[in-house]
XYZ file of C-alpha atoms in Angstrom:
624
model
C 46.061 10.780 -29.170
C 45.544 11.564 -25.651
C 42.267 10.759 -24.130
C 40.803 11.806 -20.794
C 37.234 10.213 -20.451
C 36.251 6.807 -20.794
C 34.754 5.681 -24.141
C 32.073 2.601 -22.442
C 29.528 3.036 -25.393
C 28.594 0.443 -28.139
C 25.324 -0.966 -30.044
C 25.084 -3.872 -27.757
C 25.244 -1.543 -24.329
C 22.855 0.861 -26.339
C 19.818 -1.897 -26.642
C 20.759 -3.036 -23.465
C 20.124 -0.107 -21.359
C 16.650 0.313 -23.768
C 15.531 -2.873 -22.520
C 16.673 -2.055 -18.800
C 14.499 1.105 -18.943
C 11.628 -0.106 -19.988
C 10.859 -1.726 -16.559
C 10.247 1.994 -14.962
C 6.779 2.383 -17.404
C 3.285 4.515 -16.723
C 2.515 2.180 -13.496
C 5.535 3.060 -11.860
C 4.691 6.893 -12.381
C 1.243 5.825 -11.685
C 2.566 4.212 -8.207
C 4.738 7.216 -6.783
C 1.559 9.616 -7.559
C -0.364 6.974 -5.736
C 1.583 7.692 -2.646
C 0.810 11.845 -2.604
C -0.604 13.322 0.929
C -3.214 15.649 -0.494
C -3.568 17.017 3.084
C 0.296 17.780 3.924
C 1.568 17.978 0.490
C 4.334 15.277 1.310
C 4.587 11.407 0.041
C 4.022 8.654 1.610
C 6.772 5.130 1.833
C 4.231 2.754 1.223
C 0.749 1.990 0.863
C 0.588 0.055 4.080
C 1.177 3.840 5.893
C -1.760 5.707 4.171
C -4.444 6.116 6.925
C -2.600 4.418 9.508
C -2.597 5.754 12.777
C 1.187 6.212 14.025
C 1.969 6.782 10.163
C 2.605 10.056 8.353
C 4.327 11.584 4.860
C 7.679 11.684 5.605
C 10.636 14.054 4.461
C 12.682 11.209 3.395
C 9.772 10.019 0.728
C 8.805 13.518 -0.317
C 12.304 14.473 -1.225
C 12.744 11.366 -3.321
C 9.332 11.658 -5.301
C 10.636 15.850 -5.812
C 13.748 13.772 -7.488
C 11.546 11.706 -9.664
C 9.400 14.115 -11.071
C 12.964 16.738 -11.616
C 14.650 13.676 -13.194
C 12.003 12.674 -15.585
C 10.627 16.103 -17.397
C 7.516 16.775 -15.215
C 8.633 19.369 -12.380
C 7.796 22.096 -14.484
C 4.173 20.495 -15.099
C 3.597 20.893 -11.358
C 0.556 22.975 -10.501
C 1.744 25.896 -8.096
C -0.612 25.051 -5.436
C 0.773 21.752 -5.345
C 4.454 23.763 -5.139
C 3.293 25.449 -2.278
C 2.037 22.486 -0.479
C 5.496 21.233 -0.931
C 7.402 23.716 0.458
C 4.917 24.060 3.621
C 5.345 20.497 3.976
C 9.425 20.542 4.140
C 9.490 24.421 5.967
C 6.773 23.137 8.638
C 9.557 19.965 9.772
C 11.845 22.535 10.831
C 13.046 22.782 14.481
C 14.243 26.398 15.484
C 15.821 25.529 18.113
C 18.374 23.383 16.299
C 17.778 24.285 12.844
C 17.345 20.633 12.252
C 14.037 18.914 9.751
C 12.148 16.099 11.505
C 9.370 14.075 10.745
C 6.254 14.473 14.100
C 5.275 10.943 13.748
C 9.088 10.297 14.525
C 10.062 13.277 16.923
C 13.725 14.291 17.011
C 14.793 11.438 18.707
C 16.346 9.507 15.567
C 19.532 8.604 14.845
C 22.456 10.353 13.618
C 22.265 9.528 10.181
C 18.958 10.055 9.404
C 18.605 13.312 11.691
C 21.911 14.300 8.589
C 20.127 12.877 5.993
C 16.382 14.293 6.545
C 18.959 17.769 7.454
C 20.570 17.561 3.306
C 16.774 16.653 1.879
C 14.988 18.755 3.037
C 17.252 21.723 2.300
C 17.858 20.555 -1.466
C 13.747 19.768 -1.392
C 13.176 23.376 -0.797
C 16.431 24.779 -3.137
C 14.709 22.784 -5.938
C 11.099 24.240 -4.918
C 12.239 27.479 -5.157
C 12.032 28.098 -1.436
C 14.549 27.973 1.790
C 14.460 27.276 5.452
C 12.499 29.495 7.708
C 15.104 29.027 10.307
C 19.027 29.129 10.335
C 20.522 25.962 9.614
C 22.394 24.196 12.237
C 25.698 24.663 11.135
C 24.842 28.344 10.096
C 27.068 31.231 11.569
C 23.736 32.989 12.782
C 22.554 29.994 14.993
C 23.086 30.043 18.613
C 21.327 27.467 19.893
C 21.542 27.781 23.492
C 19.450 31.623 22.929
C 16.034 31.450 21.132
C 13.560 34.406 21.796
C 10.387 33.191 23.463
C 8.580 35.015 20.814
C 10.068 32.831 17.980
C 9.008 29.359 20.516
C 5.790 30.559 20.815
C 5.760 31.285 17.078
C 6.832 27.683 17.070
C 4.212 26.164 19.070
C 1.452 28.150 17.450
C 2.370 26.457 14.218
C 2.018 23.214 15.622
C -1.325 24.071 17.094
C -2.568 25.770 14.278
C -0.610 25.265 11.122
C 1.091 28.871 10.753
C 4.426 29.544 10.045
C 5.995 32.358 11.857
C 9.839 33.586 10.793
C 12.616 34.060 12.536
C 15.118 36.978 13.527
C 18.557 35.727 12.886
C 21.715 36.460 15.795
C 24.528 35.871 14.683
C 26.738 34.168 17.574
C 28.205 31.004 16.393
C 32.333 31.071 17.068
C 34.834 29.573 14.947
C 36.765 26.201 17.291
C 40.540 26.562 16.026
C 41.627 23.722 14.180
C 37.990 23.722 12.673
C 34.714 23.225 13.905
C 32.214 25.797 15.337
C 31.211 26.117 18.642
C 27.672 25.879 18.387
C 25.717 23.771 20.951
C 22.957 22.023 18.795
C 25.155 20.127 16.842
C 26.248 17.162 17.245
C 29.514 16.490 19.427
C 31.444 14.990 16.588
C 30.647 17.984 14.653
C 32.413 20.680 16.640
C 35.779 20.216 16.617
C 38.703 18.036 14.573
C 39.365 15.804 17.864
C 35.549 15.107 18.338
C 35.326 14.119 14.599
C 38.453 11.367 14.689
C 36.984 9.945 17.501
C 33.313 9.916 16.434
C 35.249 8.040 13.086
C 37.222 5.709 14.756
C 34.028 4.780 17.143
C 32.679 3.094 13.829
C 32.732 -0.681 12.934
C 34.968 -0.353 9.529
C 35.675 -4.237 10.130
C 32.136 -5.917 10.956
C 30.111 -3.104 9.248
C 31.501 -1.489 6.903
C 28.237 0.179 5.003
C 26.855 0.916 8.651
C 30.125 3.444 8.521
C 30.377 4.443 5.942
C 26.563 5.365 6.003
C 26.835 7.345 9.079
C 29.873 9.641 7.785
C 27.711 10.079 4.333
C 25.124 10.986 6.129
C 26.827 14.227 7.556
C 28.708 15.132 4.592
C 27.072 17.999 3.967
C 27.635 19.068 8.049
C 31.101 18.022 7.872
C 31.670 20.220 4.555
C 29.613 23.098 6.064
C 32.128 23.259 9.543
C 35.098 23.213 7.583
C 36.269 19.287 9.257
C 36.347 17.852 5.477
C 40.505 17.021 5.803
C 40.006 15.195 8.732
C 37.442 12.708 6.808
C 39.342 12.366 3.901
C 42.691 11.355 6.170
C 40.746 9.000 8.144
C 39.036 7.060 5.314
C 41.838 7.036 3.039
C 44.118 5.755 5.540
C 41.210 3.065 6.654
C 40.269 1.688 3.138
C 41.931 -1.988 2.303
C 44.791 -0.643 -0.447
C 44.159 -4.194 -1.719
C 40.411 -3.847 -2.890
C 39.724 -0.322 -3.181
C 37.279 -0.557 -0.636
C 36.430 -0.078 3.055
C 36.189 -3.606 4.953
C 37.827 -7.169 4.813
C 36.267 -8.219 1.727
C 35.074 -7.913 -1.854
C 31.052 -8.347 -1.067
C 28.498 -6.118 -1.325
C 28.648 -4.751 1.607
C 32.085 -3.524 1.186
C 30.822 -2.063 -2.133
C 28.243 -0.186 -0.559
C 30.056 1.232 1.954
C 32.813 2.554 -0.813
C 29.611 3.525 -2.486
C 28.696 5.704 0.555
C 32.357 7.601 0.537
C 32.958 7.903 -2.826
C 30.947 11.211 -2.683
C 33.742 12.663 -0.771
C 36.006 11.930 -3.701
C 36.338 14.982 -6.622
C 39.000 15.934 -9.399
C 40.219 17.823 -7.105
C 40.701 14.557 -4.480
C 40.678 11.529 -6.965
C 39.332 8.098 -5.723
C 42.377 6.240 -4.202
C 42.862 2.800 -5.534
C 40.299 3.301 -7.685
C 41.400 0.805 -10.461
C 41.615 -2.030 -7.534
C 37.921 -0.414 -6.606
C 36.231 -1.624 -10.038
C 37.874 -4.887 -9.905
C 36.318 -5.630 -6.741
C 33.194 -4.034 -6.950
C 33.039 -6.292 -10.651
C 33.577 -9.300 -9.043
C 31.121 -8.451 -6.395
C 28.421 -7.683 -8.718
C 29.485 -11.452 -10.649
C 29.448 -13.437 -7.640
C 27.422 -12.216 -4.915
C 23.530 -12.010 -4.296
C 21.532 -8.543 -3.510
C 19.637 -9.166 -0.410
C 17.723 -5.911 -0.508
C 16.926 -3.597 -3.712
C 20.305 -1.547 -2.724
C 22.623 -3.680 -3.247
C 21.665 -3.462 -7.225
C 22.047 0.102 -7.023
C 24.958 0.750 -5.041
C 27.548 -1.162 -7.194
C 26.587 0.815 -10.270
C 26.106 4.167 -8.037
C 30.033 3.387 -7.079
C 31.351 3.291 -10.311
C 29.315 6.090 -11.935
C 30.522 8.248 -9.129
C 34.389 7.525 -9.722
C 34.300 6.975 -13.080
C 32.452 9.877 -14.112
C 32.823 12.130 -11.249
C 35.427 11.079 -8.748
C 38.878 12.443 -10.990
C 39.370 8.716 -12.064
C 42.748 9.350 -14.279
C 42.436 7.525 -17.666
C 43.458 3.908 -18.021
C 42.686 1.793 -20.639
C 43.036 -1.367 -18.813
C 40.585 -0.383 -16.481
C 38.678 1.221 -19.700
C 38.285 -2.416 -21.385
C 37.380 -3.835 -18.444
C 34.191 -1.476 -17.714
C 33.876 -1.964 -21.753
C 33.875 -5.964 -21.973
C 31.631 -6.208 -18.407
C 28.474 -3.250 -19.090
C 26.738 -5.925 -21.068
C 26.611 -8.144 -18.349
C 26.217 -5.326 -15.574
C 23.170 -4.213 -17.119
C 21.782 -7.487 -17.671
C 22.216 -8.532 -14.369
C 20.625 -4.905 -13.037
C 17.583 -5.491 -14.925
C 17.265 -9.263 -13.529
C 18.025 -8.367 -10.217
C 15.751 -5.477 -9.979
C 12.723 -7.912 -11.872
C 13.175 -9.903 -8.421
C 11.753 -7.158 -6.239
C 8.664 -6.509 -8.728
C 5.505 -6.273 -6.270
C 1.629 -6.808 -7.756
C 1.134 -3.255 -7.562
C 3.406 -2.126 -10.535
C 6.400 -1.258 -8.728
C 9.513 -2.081 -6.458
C 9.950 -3.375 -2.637
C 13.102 -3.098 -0.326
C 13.074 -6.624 -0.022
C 12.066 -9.353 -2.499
C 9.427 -10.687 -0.217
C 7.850 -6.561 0.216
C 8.507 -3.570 2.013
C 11.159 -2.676 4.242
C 8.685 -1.720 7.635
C 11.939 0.632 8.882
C 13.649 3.291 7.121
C 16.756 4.714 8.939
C 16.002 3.062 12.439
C 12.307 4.872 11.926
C 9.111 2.657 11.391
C 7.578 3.172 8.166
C 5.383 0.221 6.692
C 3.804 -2.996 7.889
C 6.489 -4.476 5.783
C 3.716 -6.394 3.601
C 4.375 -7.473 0.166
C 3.989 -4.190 -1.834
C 6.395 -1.593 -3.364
C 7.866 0.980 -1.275
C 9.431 4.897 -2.096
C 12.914 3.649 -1.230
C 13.419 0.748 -3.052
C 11.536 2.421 -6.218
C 12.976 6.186 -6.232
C 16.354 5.203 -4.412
C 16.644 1.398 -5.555
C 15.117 1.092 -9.153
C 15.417 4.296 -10.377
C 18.551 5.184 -9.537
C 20.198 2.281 -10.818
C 18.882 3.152 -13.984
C 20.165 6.438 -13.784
C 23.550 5.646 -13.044
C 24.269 3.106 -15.747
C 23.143 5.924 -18.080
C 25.647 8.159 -16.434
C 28.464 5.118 -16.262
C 27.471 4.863 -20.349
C 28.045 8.520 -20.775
C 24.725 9.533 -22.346
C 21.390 10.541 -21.988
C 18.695 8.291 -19.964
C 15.135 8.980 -21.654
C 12.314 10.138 -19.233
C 9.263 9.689 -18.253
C 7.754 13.199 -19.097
C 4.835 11.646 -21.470
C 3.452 10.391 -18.515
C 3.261 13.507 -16.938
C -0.329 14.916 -17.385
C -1.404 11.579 -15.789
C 0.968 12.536 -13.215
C -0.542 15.534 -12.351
C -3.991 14.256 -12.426
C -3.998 11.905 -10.161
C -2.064 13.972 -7.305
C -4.743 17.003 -8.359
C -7.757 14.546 -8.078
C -7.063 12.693 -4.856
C -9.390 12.854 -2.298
C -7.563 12.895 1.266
C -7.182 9.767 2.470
C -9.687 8.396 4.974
C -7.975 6.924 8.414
C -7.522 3.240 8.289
C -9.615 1.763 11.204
C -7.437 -0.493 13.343
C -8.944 -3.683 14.921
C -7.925 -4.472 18.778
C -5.952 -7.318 19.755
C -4.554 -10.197 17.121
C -6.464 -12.906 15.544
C -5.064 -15.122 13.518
C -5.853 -18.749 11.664
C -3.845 -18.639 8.882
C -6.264 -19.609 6.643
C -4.961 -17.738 3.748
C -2.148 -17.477 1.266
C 1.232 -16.197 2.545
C 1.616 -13.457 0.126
C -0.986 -12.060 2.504
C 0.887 -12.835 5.513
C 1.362 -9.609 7.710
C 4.051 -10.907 9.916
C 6.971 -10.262 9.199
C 10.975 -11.831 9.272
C 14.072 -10.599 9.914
C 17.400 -11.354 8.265
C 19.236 -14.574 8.846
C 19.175 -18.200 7.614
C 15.474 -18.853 8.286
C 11.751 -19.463 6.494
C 8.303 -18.577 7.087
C 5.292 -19.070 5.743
C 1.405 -20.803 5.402
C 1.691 -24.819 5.115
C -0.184 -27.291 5.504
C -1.150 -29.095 8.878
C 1.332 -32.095 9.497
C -1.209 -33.558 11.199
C -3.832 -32.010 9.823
C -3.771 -31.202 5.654
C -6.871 -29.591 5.502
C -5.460 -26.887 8.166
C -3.314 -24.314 7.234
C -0.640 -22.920 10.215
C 2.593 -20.611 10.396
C 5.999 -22.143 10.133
C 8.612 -20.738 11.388
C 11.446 -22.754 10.130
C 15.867 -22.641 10.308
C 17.669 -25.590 8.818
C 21.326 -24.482 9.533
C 22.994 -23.097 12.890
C 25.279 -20.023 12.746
C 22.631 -17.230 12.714
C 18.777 -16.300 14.718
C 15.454 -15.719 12.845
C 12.577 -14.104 13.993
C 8.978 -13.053 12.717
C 7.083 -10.749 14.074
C 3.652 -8.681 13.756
C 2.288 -5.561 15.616
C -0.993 -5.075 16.257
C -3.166 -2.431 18.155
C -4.111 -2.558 21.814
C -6.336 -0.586 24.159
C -3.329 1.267 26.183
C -3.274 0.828 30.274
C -4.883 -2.741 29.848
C -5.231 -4.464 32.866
C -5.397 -7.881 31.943
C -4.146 -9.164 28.765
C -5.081 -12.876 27.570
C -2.909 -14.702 24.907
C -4.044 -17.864 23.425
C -2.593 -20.360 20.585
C -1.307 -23.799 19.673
C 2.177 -24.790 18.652
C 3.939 -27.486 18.035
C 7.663 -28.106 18.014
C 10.500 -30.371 16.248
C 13.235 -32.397 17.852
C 16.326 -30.210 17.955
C 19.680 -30.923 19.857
C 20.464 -29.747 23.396
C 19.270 -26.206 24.596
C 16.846 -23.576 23.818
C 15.251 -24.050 20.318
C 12.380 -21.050 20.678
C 11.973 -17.729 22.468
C 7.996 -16.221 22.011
C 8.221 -12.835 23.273
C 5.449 -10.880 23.910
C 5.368 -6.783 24.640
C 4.432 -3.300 24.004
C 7.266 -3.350 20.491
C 10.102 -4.928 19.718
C 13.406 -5.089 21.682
C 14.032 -6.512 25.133
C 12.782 -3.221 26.744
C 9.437 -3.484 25.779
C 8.881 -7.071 25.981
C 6.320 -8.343 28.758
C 6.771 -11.773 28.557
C 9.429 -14.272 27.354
C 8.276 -18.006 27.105
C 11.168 -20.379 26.266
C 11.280 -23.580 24.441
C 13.974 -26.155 25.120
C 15.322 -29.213 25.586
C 17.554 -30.636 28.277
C 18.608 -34.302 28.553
C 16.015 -35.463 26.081
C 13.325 -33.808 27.549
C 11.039 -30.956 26.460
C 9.473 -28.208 28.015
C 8.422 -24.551 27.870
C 9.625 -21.915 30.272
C 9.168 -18.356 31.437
C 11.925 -16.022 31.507
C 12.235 -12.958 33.591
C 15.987 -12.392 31.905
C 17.470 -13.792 28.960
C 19.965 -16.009 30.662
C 19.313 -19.304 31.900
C 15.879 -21.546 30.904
C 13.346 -19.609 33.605
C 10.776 -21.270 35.514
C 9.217 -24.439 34.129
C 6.009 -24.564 32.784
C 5.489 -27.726 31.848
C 7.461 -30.703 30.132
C 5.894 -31.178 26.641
C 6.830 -33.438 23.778
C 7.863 -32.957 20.206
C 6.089 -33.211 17.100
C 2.882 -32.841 19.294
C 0.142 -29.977 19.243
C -0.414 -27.725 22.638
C -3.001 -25.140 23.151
C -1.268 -22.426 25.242
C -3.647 -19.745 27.250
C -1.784 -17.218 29.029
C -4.236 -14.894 31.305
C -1.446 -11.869 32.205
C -2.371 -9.134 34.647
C 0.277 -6.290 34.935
C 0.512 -4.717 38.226
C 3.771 -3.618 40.561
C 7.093 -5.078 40.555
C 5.795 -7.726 43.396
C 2.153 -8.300 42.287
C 2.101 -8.626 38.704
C 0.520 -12.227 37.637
C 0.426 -14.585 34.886
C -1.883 -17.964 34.885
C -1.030 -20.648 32.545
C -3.052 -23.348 31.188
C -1.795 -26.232 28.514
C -4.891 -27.677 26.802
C -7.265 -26.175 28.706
C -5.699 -26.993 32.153
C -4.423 -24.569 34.657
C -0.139 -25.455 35.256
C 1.443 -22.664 36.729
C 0.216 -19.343 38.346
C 3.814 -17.231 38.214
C 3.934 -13.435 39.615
C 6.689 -12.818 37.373
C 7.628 -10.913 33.837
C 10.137 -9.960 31.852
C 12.331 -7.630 33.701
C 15.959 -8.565 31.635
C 17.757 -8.252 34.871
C 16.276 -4.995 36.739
C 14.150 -6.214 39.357
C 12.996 -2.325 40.156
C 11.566 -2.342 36.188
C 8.055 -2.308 36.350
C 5.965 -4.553 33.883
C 5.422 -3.470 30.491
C 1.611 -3.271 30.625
C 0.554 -3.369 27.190
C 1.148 -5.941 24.497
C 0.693 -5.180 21.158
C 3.822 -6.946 19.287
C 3.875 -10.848 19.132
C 7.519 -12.470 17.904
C 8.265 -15.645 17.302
C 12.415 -16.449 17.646
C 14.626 -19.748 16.390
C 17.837 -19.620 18.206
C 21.476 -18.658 16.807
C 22.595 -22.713 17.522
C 18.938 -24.299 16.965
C 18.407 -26.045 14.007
C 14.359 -26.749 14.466
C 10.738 -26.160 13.123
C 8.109 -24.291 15.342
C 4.147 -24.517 13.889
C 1.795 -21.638 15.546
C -2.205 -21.791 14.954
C -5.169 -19.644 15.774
C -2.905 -17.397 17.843
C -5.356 -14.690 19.544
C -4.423 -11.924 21.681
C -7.101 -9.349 23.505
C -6.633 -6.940 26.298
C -8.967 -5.292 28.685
C-alpha cells in the first residue's frame, strides 16, 4: 500500500508532547494579558516598556498576542470594545503615503525587514479582526505614491493630533514593469523590477549570515508574492542553498537551520523543498549537537521541519520517515529542556536566558532586564509547541479554560501610570545581579556582581573575557537633561594584566554606536606599562592620560563641557588629582563633527584580542 503522509505518531511521542505542553499553563496566559495597553488597545514586549517614556505597544507584539488568543480558543471570548480597540490600534499605524504600518515611537525609519514584517502583521491583524486597511497597500494597483490629495494629508495629520481616522479615495495609477514588478515609487527598489530583486538577493551575506538573509527575503514574501517577482526568489535560493545539507550557508548549525527555516515558507506542493531529505539530516544533527543561544533557535528547527514535512510537498520516504520516527522522542525532550532554560520569575519566557532581548528588528524595545518578553513567549515558546503538534500530525490542546481570566484582566486594567525616570546614573552595585540593569552583548565574555578583590565586603561589576577571538561589551542607558552643558562622570576601576595592546574601550555618549559616542577612554598596555587614554578616533591609543598599574583601584572624575569643534573641554582627575585638561572628543575621524552633547549611555568594552578582567564601582554620571 501506497502512502503519502508521514505516520510520526506513537504512545511515547503522545506523553511526550503532554508533558512539553504543560509548561505554557494559566501564568503564561496570565503574563501576555499582563502586557495589554488599555489606552491604545495594542500589547506591549515587555514589562520593562510599560510607562516608559520612549516606549510604546507595538504592532509586532499586538499581532502576536491576536495569534495567541486565535490559537488557543479565546478570540471569540473577546469583548467587542476590546475588538475595536484593536483594529484602531493596527488602522491608526498606517502611512498613506506609502501604504506602509509603523510603530510612532519608532518612525518609518526601520529597516527593511521589519518595515515587511510590521507590513504582513498588521494586515493579517486586521483580516483576523474582521477589519482592513484604511489606505491602499503598498503594492496595491490603486497606490500612486508620488500623488496624495492634500485633503487625505491633512486627514492624516488630524489623526495624529487628535486621534480620528479619516478614509481615503483610491486612484488607481500603479503600472505593470515588464518582466514583473510595478512601477510604483514607495516601494522599495528591490521590489520593482526582476533586475532590482537579483541584485537586492545577491547583496546578502548567504556565507557569513545566513539567517540575516534569509530573514530579510522572508520578510518581504508577502511583497515579493504581491508584485508578481516570486520566480526570481525561488531561482536564486534554490540555486544558492548547499545541495549537500539542505540548507543555506557553510554549515550544519543553527544558524543555517534558521535561515532554511526562514525560506522554507516559499516552498509548497506545488514547489517541493529541494534536498529536503539532506535538510532533516542536518537540521537533526543540529538540534543533537549544537546549543540555542536565544529562545529561537528552539523554535526554528522544529518550525523547519513542520513546514516541509507537513506543508512544503515533501514526497514520501520512509527512510527519512523512520528517522523523524526514532528522533521526536528526543526532539521534544530536548524542546521542553531548552525552552525550561529561558523560564523568567514572572511565569513566562525571555529572548535570552539571562532576560529580555532590549531590540526587536533593529528597534529598541526593553531594558533587556531579566523578565519574559512577547517574542520569545508568543514567537519562541509557543510556537515551538505548536509545531511539534503539527510535525506529530494531531491536535495541540489549548488554553481556552483560561480564557474568562483572560478577559478579565485586559477588561479590568487600569491604564498604566508613566514610569518616572531618574536623571543621570548611579550606581554601587550593592545588589544581586539578577537585578543588574546593564546589559551584554554576544561574544565570549561575563558580567556580573562579585565580590571586592580587595575588598570582600564590597560588591563591584566585572566585566570579564577569558579567551581571544571575539569583543564583549555591557552597556546601560539612562536618562539625561537634553542640551547639557557640562556633564561630570565619576567611578573607580581597576584592571588585570593582559598582553600587549588595548585591553578596554569605556565609551561614553548620547546611545550606542560610534556616532553617538562623546567620549572614548582607552585602556592599554605598551611595553609593560599601563595607562588610560582618550580617543578622538578609534585607531591608534589617543592622548595619554596617565600611566596606571594593574590589579590597582583608580577613582576616575571626568568634568566634560561640550561646546564647538575647537572649544569643547574635558578635565581629568585620577584620585582626586587634576592630570590632563584635553579640548578634545570623540569625533571617529571627522574633525567638522561637532560634539555629541548629551550622554546618557555608559559601555564598558573588552577587546576582540584581550584576554583581561576590568572591575567598575560607584560609577555616577550627572549633567547640567
Amino acid at each position: 500500500m501506497l502512502k503519502d503522509k508521514y505516520v510520526l505518531l506513537s504512545p511515547e511521542i503522545y506523553e511526550a508532547l503532554e508533558d512539553l505542553n504543560s509548561i505554557m499553563d494559566k501564568d503564561v496566559v496570565l503574563w501576555v494579558a499582563s502586557m495589554y495597553d488599555p489606552e491604545t488597545g495594542g500589547f506591549y514586549y515587555a514589562r520593562s516598556a510599560i510607562g516608559r517614556p520612549g516606549f510604546a505597544a507595538d504592532i509586532e507584539s499586538t499581532s502576536q498576542a491576536l495569534s495567541f488568543i486565535r490559537g488557543h480558543g479565546m478570540f471569540n471570548d473577546m469583548p467587542p470594545h476590546i475588538r475595536q480597540k484593536m483594529i484602531t490600534f493596527f488602522q491608526s499605524r498606517q502611512d498613506p503615503v506609502t501604504g506602509y504600518f509603523f510603530d510612532p515611537q519608532f518612525g518609518s525609519n526601520v529597516s527593511n525587514a521589519k518595515r515587511s514584517r510590521n507590513l504582513s502583521q498588521a494586515v493579517g491583524a486586521l483580516r483576523n479582526l474582521g477589519a482592513e486597511p484604511l489606505y491602499p497597500l503598498p503594492y496595491s494597483p490603486q497606490r500612486q505614491a508620488s500623488r496624495i490629495s492634500l485633503p487625505d494629508l491633512f486627514a492624516w495629520f488630524g489623526y495624529q493630533r487628535l486621534g480620528d481616522v479619516a478614509s481615503y479615495r483610491q486612484v488607481s495609477m500603479a503600472h505593470p514593469v515588464p518582466g514583473g514588478g510595478v512601477n510604483i515609487p514607495t516601494l522599495p527598489e528591490y521590489l520593482r523590477s526582476a533586475e532590482a530583486l537579483r541584485q537586492w538577493l545577491e547583496s546578502l551575506d548567504w556565507v557569513n549570515h545566513p539567517w540575516s538573509a534569509g530573514h530579510n527575503v522572508s520578510s518581504a514574501r508577502s511583497e515579493i508574492t504581491q508584485v508578481g517577482l516570486l520566480d526570481v526568489v525561488y531561482e536564486f535560493i534554490e540555486e544558492a542553498q548547499n545541495p549537500e545539507t539542505g540548507l543555506w550557508g557553510p554549515g550544519r548549525t543553527l544558524e543555517e537551520v534558521s535561515a532554511a527555516m526562514k525560506l522554507s515558507g516559499y516552498f509548497t506542493s506545488g514547489r517541493p523543498y529541494p534536498n529536503a531529505d539532506k535538510m532533516i539530516e542536518s537540521t537533526v544533527y543540529a538540534i543533537m549537537n549544537h546549543t540555542p543561544t536565544s529562545i529561537v533557535h528552539v523554535r526554528n528547527p522544529v518550525d523547519l521541519l513542520a513546514t516541509v514535512v507537513r506543508r512544503g510537498g515533501l514526497p514520501y520516504d520512509p527512510k527519512t520517515e523512520s528517522l523523524l520516527r526514532e528522533n521526536m522522542p528526543r526532539i521534544i525532550g530536548w524542546a521542553k529542556e531548552r525552552l525550561l532554560r529561558f523560564k523568567q520569575s514572572d511565569g513566562a519566557f525571555s529572548y535570552y536566558e539571562r532576560g529580555s532581548s532590549p531590540t526587536s528588528q533593529g528597534a529598541v524595545v526593553s531594558l533587556g532586564l531579566p523578565e519574559s518578553d512577547m517574542n520569545a513567549v508568543l514567537a519562541g515558546a509557543n510556537a515551538t509547541i505548536n509545531y511539534l503538534y503539527e510535525l506529530a500530525a494531531i491536535t495541540r490542546p489549548t488554553l481556552s479554560r483560561y480564557s474568562k481570566d483572560f478577559w478579565d484582566a485586559i477588561v479590568n486594567m487600569p491604564p498604566h501610570k508613566p514610569i518616572e525616570i531618574p536623571m543621570g546614573l548611579d550606581d554601587d552595585f550593592e545588589y544581586d545581579t539578577e537585578q543588574l540593569l546593564w546589559t551584554p552583548s554576544s561574544g565570549a565574555g561575563t558580567y556580573g556582581i562579585v565580590a571586592d578583590p580587595h575588598d570582600s565586603a564590597n560588591r563591584v561589576l566585572q566585566v570579564q573575557k577569558l579567551v581571544a577571538g571575539s569583543g564583549y561589551r555591557v552597556s546601560r542607558a539612562f536618562e539625561a537633561p537634553r542640551g547639557a552643558e557640562k556633564t561630570r562622570i565619576s567611578f573607580r576601576f581597576m584592571t588585570s594584566e593582559f598582553p600587549s595592546g588595548g585591553g578596554f574601550n569605556l565609551y561614553f555618549g548620547s546611545a550606542s554606536g560610534l556616532s553617538s559616542t562623546a567620549l572614548s577612554f582607552q585602556i592599554a598596555q605598551q611595553g609593560g606599562t599601563y595607562f588610560i587614554s582618550h580617543r578622538t578616533t578609534e585607531k591608534g591609543y589617543g592622548t595619554l592620560i596617565s600611566e596606571i598599574e594593574p590589579n590597582k583601584w583608580y577613582r576616575f572624575d571626568v568634568e566634560y563641557r561640550p561646546a564647538g569643534t575647537d572649544d569643547t573641554e574635558m578635565i581629568v582627575c585620577i584620585d582626586g588629582e587634576q592630570v590632563k585638561v584635553l579640548n578634545e572628543y570623540f569625533n571617529n575621524g571627522d574633525e567638522s563633527r561637532p560634539p555629541v552633547r548629551d550622554i546618557k549611555h555608559a559601555s564598558f568594552y573588552v577587546y576582540v584580542n584581550a584576554v583581561a578582567t576590568l572591575h567598575v564601582d560607584d560609577i555616577k554620571i550627572e549633567s547640567e
